[in-house]
XYZ file of C-alpha atoms in Angstrom:
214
model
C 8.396 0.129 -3.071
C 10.747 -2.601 -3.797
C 14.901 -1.400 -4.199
C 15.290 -1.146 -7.857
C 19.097 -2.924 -8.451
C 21.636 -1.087 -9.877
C 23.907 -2.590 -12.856
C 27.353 -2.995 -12.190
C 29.183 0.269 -13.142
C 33.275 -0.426 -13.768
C 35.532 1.390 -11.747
C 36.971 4.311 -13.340
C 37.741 8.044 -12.884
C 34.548 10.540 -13.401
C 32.165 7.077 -12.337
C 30.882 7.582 -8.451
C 30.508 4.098 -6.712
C 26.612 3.270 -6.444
C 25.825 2.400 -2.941
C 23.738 -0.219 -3.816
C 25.577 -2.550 -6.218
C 24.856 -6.163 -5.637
C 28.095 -7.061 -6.393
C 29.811 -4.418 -3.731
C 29.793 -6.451 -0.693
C 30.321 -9.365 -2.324
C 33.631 -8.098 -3.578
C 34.860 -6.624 -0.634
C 33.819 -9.602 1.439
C 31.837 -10.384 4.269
C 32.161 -7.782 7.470
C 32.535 -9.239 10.416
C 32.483 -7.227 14.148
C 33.192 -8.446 17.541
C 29.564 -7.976 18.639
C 27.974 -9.074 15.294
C 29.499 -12.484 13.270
C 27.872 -14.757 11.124
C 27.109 -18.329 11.161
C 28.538 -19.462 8.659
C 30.273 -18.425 5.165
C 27.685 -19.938 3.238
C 25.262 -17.590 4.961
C 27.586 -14.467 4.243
C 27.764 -15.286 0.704
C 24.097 -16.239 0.265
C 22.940 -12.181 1.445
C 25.790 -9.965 1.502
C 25.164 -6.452 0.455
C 21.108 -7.479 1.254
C 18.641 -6.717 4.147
C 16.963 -9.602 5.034
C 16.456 -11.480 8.304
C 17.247 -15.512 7.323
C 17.571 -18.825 9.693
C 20.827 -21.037 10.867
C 20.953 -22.302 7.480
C 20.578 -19.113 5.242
C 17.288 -19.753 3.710
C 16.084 -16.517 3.622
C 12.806 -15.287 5.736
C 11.609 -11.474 5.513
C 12.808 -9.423 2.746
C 11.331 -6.070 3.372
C 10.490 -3.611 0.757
C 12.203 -1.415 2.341
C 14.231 -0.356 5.939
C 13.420 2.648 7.166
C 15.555 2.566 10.827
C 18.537 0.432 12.616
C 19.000 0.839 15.998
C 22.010 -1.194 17.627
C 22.634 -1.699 21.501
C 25.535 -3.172 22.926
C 26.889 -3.048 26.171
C 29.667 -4.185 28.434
C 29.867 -4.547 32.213
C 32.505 -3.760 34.227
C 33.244 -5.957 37.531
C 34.836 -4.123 40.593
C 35.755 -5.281 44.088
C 35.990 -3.536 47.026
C 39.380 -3.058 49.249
C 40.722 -1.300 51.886
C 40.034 2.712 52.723
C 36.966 2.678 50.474
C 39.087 1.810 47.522
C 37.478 -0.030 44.753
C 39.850 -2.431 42.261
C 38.010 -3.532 38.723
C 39.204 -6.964 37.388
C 36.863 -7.937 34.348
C 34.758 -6.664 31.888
C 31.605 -9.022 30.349
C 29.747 -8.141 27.110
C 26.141 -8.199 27.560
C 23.962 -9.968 24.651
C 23.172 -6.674 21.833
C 19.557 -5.246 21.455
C 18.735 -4.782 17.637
C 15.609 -2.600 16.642
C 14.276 -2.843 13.083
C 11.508 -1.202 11.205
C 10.936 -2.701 8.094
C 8.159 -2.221 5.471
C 5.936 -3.774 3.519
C 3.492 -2.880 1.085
C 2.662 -5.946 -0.690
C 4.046 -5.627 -3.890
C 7.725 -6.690 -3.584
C 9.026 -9.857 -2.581
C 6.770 -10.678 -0.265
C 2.956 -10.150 0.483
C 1.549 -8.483 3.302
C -0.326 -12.014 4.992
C 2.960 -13.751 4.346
C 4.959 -10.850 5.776
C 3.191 -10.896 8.813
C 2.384 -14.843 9.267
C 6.530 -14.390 9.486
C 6.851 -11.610 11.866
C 4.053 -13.901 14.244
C 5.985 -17.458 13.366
C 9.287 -16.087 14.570
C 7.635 -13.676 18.092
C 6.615 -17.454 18.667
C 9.502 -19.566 18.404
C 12.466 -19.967 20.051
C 14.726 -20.023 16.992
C 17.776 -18.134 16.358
C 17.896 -16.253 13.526
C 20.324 -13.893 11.478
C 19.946 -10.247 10.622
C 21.942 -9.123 7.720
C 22.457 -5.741 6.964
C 24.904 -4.034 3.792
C 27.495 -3.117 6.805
C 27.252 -5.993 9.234
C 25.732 -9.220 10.144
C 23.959 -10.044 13.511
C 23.912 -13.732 14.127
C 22.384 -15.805 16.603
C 19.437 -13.332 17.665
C 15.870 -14.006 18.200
C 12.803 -11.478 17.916
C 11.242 -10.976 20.919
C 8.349 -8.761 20.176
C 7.236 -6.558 17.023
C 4.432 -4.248 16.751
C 2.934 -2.802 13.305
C 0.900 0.337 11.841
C -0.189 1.704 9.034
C -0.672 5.005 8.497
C -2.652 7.284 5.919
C 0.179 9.251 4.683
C 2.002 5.999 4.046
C -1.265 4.527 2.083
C -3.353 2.375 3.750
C -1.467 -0.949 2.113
C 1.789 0.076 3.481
C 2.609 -1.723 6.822
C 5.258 -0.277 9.069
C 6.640 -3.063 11.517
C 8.994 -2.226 14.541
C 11.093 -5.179 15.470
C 13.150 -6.083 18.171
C 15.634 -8.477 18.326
C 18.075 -9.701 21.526
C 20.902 -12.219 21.192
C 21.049 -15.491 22.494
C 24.012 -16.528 24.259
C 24.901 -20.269 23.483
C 26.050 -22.255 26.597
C 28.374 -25.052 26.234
C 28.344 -28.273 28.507
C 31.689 -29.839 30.151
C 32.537 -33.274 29.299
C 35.335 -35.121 31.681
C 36.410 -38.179 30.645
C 40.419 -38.588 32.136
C 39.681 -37.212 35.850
C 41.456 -38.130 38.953
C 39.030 -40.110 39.949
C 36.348 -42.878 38.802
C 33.136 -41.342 40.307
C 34.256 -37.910 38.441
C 33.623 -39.087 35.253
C 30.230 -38.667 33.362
C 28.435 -41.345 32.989
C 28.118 -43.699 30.468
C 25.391 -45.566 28.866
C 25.816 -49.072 28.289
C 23.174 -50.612 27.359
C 19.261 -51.238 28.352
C 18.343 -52.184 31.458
C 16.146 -54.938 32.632
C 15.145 -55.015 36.151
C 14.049 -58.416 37.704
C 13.169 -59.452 41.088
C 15.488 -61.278 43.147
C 15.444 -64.831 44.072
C 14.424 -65.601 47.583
C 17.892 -66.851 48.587
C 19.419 -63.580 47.049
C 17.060 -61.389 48.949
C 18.131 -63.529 52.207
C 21.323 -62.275 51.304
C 21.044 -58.678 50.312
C 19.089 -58.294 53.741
C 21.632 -60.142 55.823
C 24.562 -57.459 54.156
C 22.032 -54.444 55.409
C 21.190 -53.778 51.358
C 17.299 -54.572 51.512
């Protein structure tokens, strides 16, 4: 069943802090981790304090009834060389791109239906693009789902579909540009225009062969 939103309770002795205040996150701001950042601040303030898994812009895409499991995998690898007597000497450490696992629900009578909930899940196992996962604690930017399976089970109801989703980060690569280098044929090149090629002239080709270009 869909969360049912809690009103906004003032701060004061004897009152306990509902978990799941709408306006929580949003007041406390945006969390952001070393291995999970968001796009953009317009995405952060668009689904803070929500699950929901939304696109480069923050339109959102799934919002799942519920989420029944979060599973986060990050790891780092540490480079060593060898030296003399056996001896081993480590000199850097790379982060690898984070696994995220997922299982959502959805029974069809929340924000979404079950054909459009799964028409998603299929859309996005397809494509290439990146998209955000935003939980009430952090955000995980620049992932992409790379496989999902579903079930539904009779002690869940036969409407209620389970999906398991995995998601991997995608590393963005940026491309060098040198434009002041040392020397001319170092530089990238530059387009200046269309090109036409003709054919030359008789008298030019007589020329071009007798300078060993044709």
């Amino acid at each position: 069943m869909p969360l049912i939103p809690y009103p906004n309770v003032p701060n004061v002795a004897g009152v306990p802090q509902l978990q799941r205040n709408p306006n929580r996150a949003a007041a406390a701001g945006a969390v952001s981790t070393s291995s999970a950042t968001a796009t953009s601040s317009s995405v952060q303030s668009k689904v803070a304090g929500s699950w929901q898994i939304v696109d480069s812009l923050g339109a959102t895409m799934i919002t799942p009834d519920s989420v029944l499991q979060l599973e986060y995998r990050g790891e780092s690898r540490i480079s060593s060389a060898p030296m003399e007597q056996g001896a081993f000497a480590s000199y850097n450490k790379i982060a690898s791109p984070y696994d995220l696992r997922l299982v959502i629900t959805c029974g069809g009578n929340g924000v979404m239906s079950r054909d459009e909930f799964l028409s998603t899940l299929n859309a996005l196992a397809n494509s290439t693009a990146l998209c955000t996962v935003v939980t009430p604690d952090a955000i995980f930017a620049d992932c992409n789902l790379a496989s999902f399976d579903y079930r539904r089970q009779a002690n869940n109801g036969a409407t209620l579909i389970i999906a398991d989703c995995f998601f991997q980060e995608i590393r963005q690569t940026a491309s060098a540009g040198y434009t002041n280098t040392k020397q001319v044929s170092g530089a990238d090149p530059i387009k200046r225009g269309s090109v036409s090629p003709v054919t030359p002239s008789s008298t030019d080709a007589s020329k071009l062969s007798i300078k060993g270009v044709m």
